[in-house]
Amino acid sequence: MSLVFAGIMSHGPGMTARADRADPAVRDPFFASLDRMRQALEAARPDALIVVAAEHFANFFMNNMPAYCIGMADQYEGPIEDPDWLRIGRRTVPGNPDLSRRIIAGAMELADVAYAEEWKFDHGIMVPLNFLTPRYDLAIIPANINCQGPPLTPLHRAYAFGQALRRGCDAVPERIALVGTGGISHWPATPNSGRINEAWDRDFLDRWVRNDRDALIDYSDEDTLRDAGQGGFEIRTLISVAGACEGATGDLWFCEPIPIFATSGFAGVMNIG
């Protein structure tokens, strides 16, 4: 059946941990856009949701850091962070190992990917699920792109990873949804935490909405680090969604800087119908 839904959204832990400290004039319309995404996701009636995230050294470390990894467990636990701090209760999230295995096999026709039967979810996945699948009743297939430990995968390979995911989705009869999560410009765990380069964010999202492959991959890591911080490397997850929707364009539903969340709040979808 291939993809029935594809979108992108923020995953900053402040979205739940510090929601009460955000300016309601910006927070409320942002959360409304995420609820709109939840409704669109539910209307697509997916059998499973692939979440492409930038895992934050919760499972993978520099002694074993896959460029790309897809989960194929029957269930996952999260969040790995203190649930009282993140304000998301620890829970078990359903997976679908058979479906994961078939999607991985299809993706391997185009890309080499690692896979894992054990995976602890951190805020990079749990925050999006909190907004998009609040009942935690949809099978989740996690996918990780290394956005933390150099050498990082080139951006053109992140786009190609999305194409490989699409190949895997096309190979199965189930209805698959895809969400890429991350930050755009942000400087987490540094003295610049809370800094946001709004112009850079909007330029990147304009490229994403147009699904302009050449423009999306036309960033060097040196320029990204300078203009968008080390957190800006997470654009790889968003670029992968564009790759999975090659030939389609998107709509940006929301983008505003929210410093208390340490990143812009953003939500957008690709028009794949």
CSV table of C-alpha atoms in Angstrom, one decimal:
chain,number,residue,atom,x,y,z
A,1,MET,CA,0.0,0.0,0.0
A,2,SER,CA,3.0,2.2,0.5
A,3,LEU,CA,2.9,5.6,2.3
A,4,VAL,CA,-0.4,7.0,3.4
A,5,PHE,CA,1.0,9.9,5.5
A,6,ALA,CA,4.3,11.7,5.8
A,7,GLY,CA,5.2,14.7,7.9
A,8,ILE,CA,7.8,16.3,10.1
A,9,MET,CA,7.7,17.9,13.6
A,10,SER,CA,9.9,19.1,16.4
A,11,HIS,CA,10.9,16.7,19.2
A,12,GLY,CA,12.5,19.1,21.8
A,13,PRO,CA,12.1,17.7,25.3
A,14,GLY,CA,10.9,21.2,26.5
A,15,MET,CA,7.7,20.7,24.5
A,16,THR,CA,6.5,18.5,27.4
A,17,ALA,CA,9.0,19.2,30.2
A,18,ARG,CA,8.6,23.0,30.1
A,19,ALA,CA,5.2,23.4,28.3
A,20,ASP,CA,3.8,25.5,31.1
A,21,ARG,CA,6.6,28.0,30.8
A,22,ALA,CA,6.1,28.8,27.1
A,23,ASP,CA,4.3,31.8,25.8
A,24,PRO,CA,0.7,30.7,25.2
A,25,ALA,CA,0.5,33.0,22.2
A,26,VAL,CA,3.0,30.8,20.4
A,27,ARG,CA,2.6,27.5,22.3
A,28,ASP,CA,-1.1,27.1,21.8
A,29,PRO,CA,-1.1,27.4,18.0
A,30,PHE,CA,1.9,25.2,17.8
A,31,PHE,CA,0.2,22.5,19.8
A,32,ALA,CA,-2.9,23.0,17.7
A,33,SER,CA,-0.9,22.2,14.6
A,34,LEU,CA,0.4,19.0,16.2
A,35,ASP,CA,-3.2,18.0,17.0
A,36,ARG,CA,-4.1,18.7,13.4
A,37,MET,CA,-1.3,16.4,12.5
A,38,ARG,CA,-2.6,13.8,14.9
A,39,GLN,CA,-6.0,14.0,13.2
A,40,ALA,CA,-4.6,13.7,9.7
A,41,LEU,CA,-2.5,10.7,10.8
A,42,GLU,CA,-5.5,9.0,12.3
A,43,ALA,CA,-7.6,9.8,9.2
A,44,ALA,CA,-4.9,8.0,7.0
A,45,ARG,CA,-5.6,4.8,9.0
A,46,PRO,CA,-2.0,3.5,9.1
A,47,ASP,CA,-1.2,0.0,10.3
A,48,ALA,CA,2.2,1.3,11.5
A,49,LEU,CA,4.1,4.5,12.0
A,50,ILE,CA,7.8,4.8,11.1
A,51,VAL,CA,9.5,7.5,13.2
A,52,VAL,CA,12.8,8.7,11.9
A,53,ALA,CA,14.6,10.4,14.8
A,54,ALA,CA,18.1,11.4,15.9
A,55,GLU,CA,18.9,9.2,18.8
A,56,HIS,CA,20.8,10.9,21.5
A,57,PHE,CA,23.3,8.4,22.7
A,58,ALA,CA,20.6,6.5,24.6
A,59,ASN,CA,21.2,3.2,22.7
A,60,PHE,CA,24.1,3.8,20.3
A,61,PHE,CA,27.6,5.1,21.3
A,62,MET,CA,30.8,5.8,19.6
A,63,ASN,CA,31.9,2.2,20.1
A,64,ASN,CA,29.1,1.1,17.8
A,65,MET,CA,27.4,3.9,15.9
A,66,PRO,CA,25.3,2.9,12.9
A,67,ALA,CA,24.7,5.5,10.3
A,68,TYR,CA,21.1,4.1,9.9
A,69,CYS,CA,19.3,1.7,12.1
A,70,ILE,CA,15.7,0.4,12.0
A,71,GLY,CA,14.0,-1.3,14.9
A,72,MET,CA,12.2,-4.7,14.6
A,73,ALA,CA,11.1,-5.5,18.2
A,74,ASP,CA,7.7,-6.5,19.3
A,75,GLN,CA,7.7,-3.7,21.8
A,76,TYR,CA,9.7,-0.8,23.0
A,77,GLU,CA,10.1,1.0,26.3
A,78,GLY,CA,10.3,4.7,26.9
A,79,PRO,CA,11.2,7.3,27.8
A,80,ILE,CA,14.7,6.6,28.9
A,81,GLU,CA,14.8,10.0,30.6
A,82,ASP,CA,13.3,10.7,34.0
A,83,PRO,CA,9.6,10.7,33.3
A,84,ASP,CA,8.9,13.2,36.0
A,85,TRP,CA,11.3,15.6,34.2
A,86,LEU,CA,10.0,14.9,30.7
A,87,ARG,CA,6.4,14.7,32.0
A,88,ILE,CA,5.7,11.7,29.9
A,89,GLY,CA,5.0,8.5,31.9
A,90,ARG,CA,7.2,5.4,31.2
A,91,ARG,CA,5.3,2.9,29.2
A,92,THR,CA,5.6,0.0,26.7
A,93,VAL,CA,5.0,1.0,23.0
A,94,PRO,CA,3.9,-1.7,20.5
A,95,GLY,CA,6.1,-2.7,17.6
A,96,ASN,CA,5.5,-5.1,14.7
A,97,PRO,CA,8.6,-7.3,14.1
A,98,ASP,CA,7.3,-9.1,11.0
A,99,LEU,CA,6.4,-5.8,9.3
A,100,SER,CA,9.6,-4.2,10.3
A,101,ARG,CA,11.6,-7.1,8.9
A,102,ARG,CA,9.8,-6.9,5.6
A,103,ILE,CA,10.3,-3.1,5.3
A,104,ILE,CA,14.0,-3.5,6.2
A,105,ALA,CA,14.4,-6.2,3.5
A,106,GLY,CA,12.8,-3.8,1.0
A,107,ALA,CA,15.0,-0.9,2.1
A,108,MET,CA,18.1,-3.0,1.8
A,109,GLU,CA,17.5,-3.2,-2.0
A,110,LEU,CA,18.8,0.4,-2.0
A,111,ALA,CA,20.7,1.0,1.2
A,112,ASP,CA,22.6,-0.8,3.9
A,113,VAL,CA,20.9,-0.4,7.2
A,114,ALA,CA,21.5,-1.8,10.7
A,115,TYR,CA,18.6,-3.2,12.7
A,116,ALA,CA,17.9,-3.8,16.3
A,117,GLU,CA,15.6,-6.0,18.3
A,118,GLU,CA,16.2,-4.0,21.5
A,119,TRP,CA,15.6,-0.2,21.6
A,120,LYS,CA,14.9,2.3,24.4
A,121,PHE,CA,13.0,5.3,23.3
A,122,ASP,CA,14.3,8.7,24.3
A,123,HIS,CA,12.5,12.1,23.9
A,124,GLY,CA,13.3,12.1,20.2
A,125,ILE,CA,10.5,9.5,19.7
A,126,MET,CA,8.5,9.8,22.9
A,127,VAL,CA,7.7,13.5,22.5
A,128,PRO,CA,6.2,13.0,19.0
A,129,LEU,CA,4.3,10.0,20.2
A,130,ASN,CA,2.9,11.9,23.1
A,131,PHE,CA,1.3,14.3,20.6
A,132,LEU,CA,0.5,12.1,17.6
A,133,THR,CA,-0.4,8.7,19.2
A,134,PRO,CA,-1.5,9.7,22.8
A,135,ARG,CA,-3.2,6.3,23.3
A,136,TYR,CA,0.1,4.5,22.3
A,137,ASP,CA,-2.0,1.9,20.4
A,138,LEU,CA,-0.3,2.2,16.9
A,139,ALA,CA,2.6,-0.1,16.0
A,140,ILE,CA,5.8,1.9,15.9
A,141,ILE,CA,8.9,1.2,13.8
A,142,PRO,CA,11.8,3.4,15.0
A,143,ALA,CA,14.5,4.5,12.6
A,144,ASN,CA,17.6,6.3,13.7
A,145,ILE,CA,20.0,8.4,11.7
A,146,ASN,CA,23.3,9.2,13.4
A,147,CYS,CA,23.2,13.0,13.9
A,148,GLN,CA,25.4,13.1,16.9
A,149,GLY,CA,28.8,11.5,16.5
A,150,PRO,CA,31.1,12.5,13.5
A,151,PRO,CA,31.7,11.3,10.9
A,152,LEU,CA,28.1,12.0,10.0
A,153,THR,CA,26.3,10.5,7.0
A,154,PRO,CA,26.3,12.9,4.0
A,155,LEU,CA,23.1,14.7,3.4
A,156,HIS,CA,22.6,13.1,0.0
A,157,ARG,CA,22.8,9.7,1.7
A,158,ALA,CA,20.1,10.9,4.2
A,159,TYR,CA,17.9,11.7,1.2
A,160,ALA,CA,18.7,8.3,-0.3
A,161,PHE,CA,17.8,6.6,3.0
A,162,GLY,CA,14.4,8.1,2.7
A,163,GLN,CA,14.1,6.7,-0.8
A,164,ALA,CA,15.1,3.3,0.6
A,165,LEU,CA,12.4,3.5,3.3
A,166,ARG,CA,9.9,4.3,0.5
A,167,ARG,CA,11.1,1.2,-1.4
A,168,GLY,CA,10.5,-0.8,1.8
A,169,CYS,CA,7.1,0.6,2.3
A,170,ASP,CA,6.1,0.0,-1.3
A,171,ALA,CA,7.0,-3.6,-0.9
A,172,VAL,CA,4.4,-4.3,1.8
A,173,PRO,CA,0.6,-4.4,1.6
A,174,GLU,CA,0.1,-2.6,5.0
A,175,ARG,CA,-0.6,1.1,5.3
A,176,ILE,CA,2.5,3.0,6.5
A,177,ALA,CA,2.8,6.4,8.0
A,178,LEU,CA,6.2,8.2,8.2
A,179,VAL,CA,7.2,11.1,10.5
A,180,GLY,CA,10.6,12.7,10.7
A,181,THR,CA,11.5,14.4,14.0
A,182,GLY,CA,14.3,16.6,15.2
A,183,GLY,CA,15.3,20.2,15.6
A,184,ILE,CA,16.4,22.7,13.0
A,185,SER,CA,18.7,25.3,14.4
A,186,HIS,CA,19.5,24.7,18.1
A,187,TRP,CA,22.4,24.5,20.5
A,188,PRO,CA,21.4,21.9,23.1
A,189,ALA,CA,23.5,21.4,26.3
A,190,THR,CA,25.6,24.4,25.5
A,191,PRO,CA,25.7,28.0,26.9
A,192,ASN,CA,23.8,28.9,23.7
A,193,SER,CA,20.8,26.7,24.6
A,194,GLY,CA,17.7,28.6,23.7
A,195,ARG,CA,19.3,30.4,20.8
A,196,ILE,CA,17.4,29.9,17.5
A,197,ASN,CA,18.3,31.1,14.0
A,198,GLU,CA,14.8,31.8,12.7
A,199,ALA,CA,15.9,32.9,9.2
A,200,TRP,CA,18.0,29.7,8.8
A,201,ASP,CA,15.0,27.6,10.0
A,202,ARG,CA,12.6,29.2,7.6
A,203,ASP,CA,15.0,28.9,4.7
A,204,PHE,CA,15.5,25.2,5.4
A,205,LEU,CA,11.8,24.5,5.7
A,206,ASP,CA,11.1,26.4,2.4
A,207,ARG,CA,13.5,24.0,0.7
A,208,TRP,CA,11.7,21.1,2.4
A,209,VAL,CA,8.3,22.2,1.3
A,210,ARG,CA,9.5,22.5,-2.3
A,211,ASN,CA,11.2,19.1,-1.9
A,212,ASP,CA,14.2,20.6,-3.7
A,213,ARG,CA,16.7,17.8,-3.3
A,214,ASP,CA,19.7,19.9,-4.6
A,215,ALA,CA,18.9,22.7,-2.2
A,216,LEU,CA,18.2,20.3,0.8
A,217,ILE,CA,21.6,18.6,0.4
A,218,ASP,CA,23.5,21.9,-0.2
A,219,TYR,CA,24.7,22.4,3.3
A,220,SER,CA,28.1,21.6,4.7
A,221,ASP,CA,28.5,20.4,8.2
A,222,GLU,CA,30.8,23.3,8.9
A,223,ASP,CA,28.2,25.8,7.8
A,224,THR,CA,25.4,24.1,9.7
A,225,LEU,CA,27.5,24.0,12.9
A,226,ARG,CA,28.2,27.8,12.5
A,227,ASP,CA,24.6,28.8,11.6
A,228,ALA,CA,22.4,26.2,13.3
A,229,GLY,CA,24.5,24.7,16.0
A,230,GLN,CA,25.4,21.0,16.6
A,231,GLY,CA,21.6,20.4,16.9
A,232,GLY,CA,21.2,21.5,13.3
A,233,PHE,CA,22.7,18.2,12.2
A,234,GLU,CA,19.3,16.7,12.9
A,235,ILE,CA,18.0,18.1,9.5
A,236,ARG,CA,19.0,14.6,8.3
A,237,THR,CA,15.9,13.1,9.7
A,238,LEU,CA,13.7,15.7,7.9
A,239,ILE,CA,15.6,15.3,4.6
A,240,SER,CA,14.9,11.6,4.8
A,241,VAL,CA,11.2,12.3,4.7
A,242,ALA,CA,11.7,14.4,1.7
A,243,GLY,CA,13.5,11.6,0.0
A,244,ALA,CA,10.7,9.2,0.8
A,245,CYS,CA,8.3,11.6,-0.9
A,246,GLU,CA,10.4,12.4,-3.9
A,247,GLY,CA,8.3,14.1,-6.5
A,248,ALA,CA,5.8,15.5,-4.0
A,249,THR,CA,5.7,18.9,-2.4
A,250,GLY,CA,4.7,19.8,1.1
A,251,ASP,CA,2.8,22.3,3.3
A,252,LEU,CA,4.3,24.0,6.4
A,253,TRP,CA,1.6,24.2,9.1
A,254,PHE,CA,3.6,26.0,11.7
A,255,CYS,CA,7.0,27.4,12.4
A,256,GLU,CA,7.9,29.8,15.2
A,257,PRO,CA,10.9,30.1,17.5
A,258,ILE,CA,10.1,29.0,21.0
A,259,PRO,CA,13.2,29.6,23.1
A,260,ILE,CA,12.0,27.8,26.2
A,261,PHE,CA,11.8,24.7,24.0
A,262,ALA,CA,15.3,25.4,22.8
A,263,THR,CA,14.2,25.1,19.2
A,264,SER,CA,11.6,26.3,16.8
A,265,GLY,CA,8.2,24.6,17.0
A,266,PHE,CA,7.4,23.3,13.6
A,267,ALA,CA,5.0,20.9,11.8
A,268,GLY,CA,4.6,20.1,8.2
A,269,VAL,CA,3.3,17.4,5.9
A,270,MET,CA,4.0,16.1,2.4
A,271,ASN,CA,1.2,15.9,-0.1
A,272,ILE,CA,1.5,12.3,-1.1
A,273,GLY,CA,-2.2,11.5,-1.7
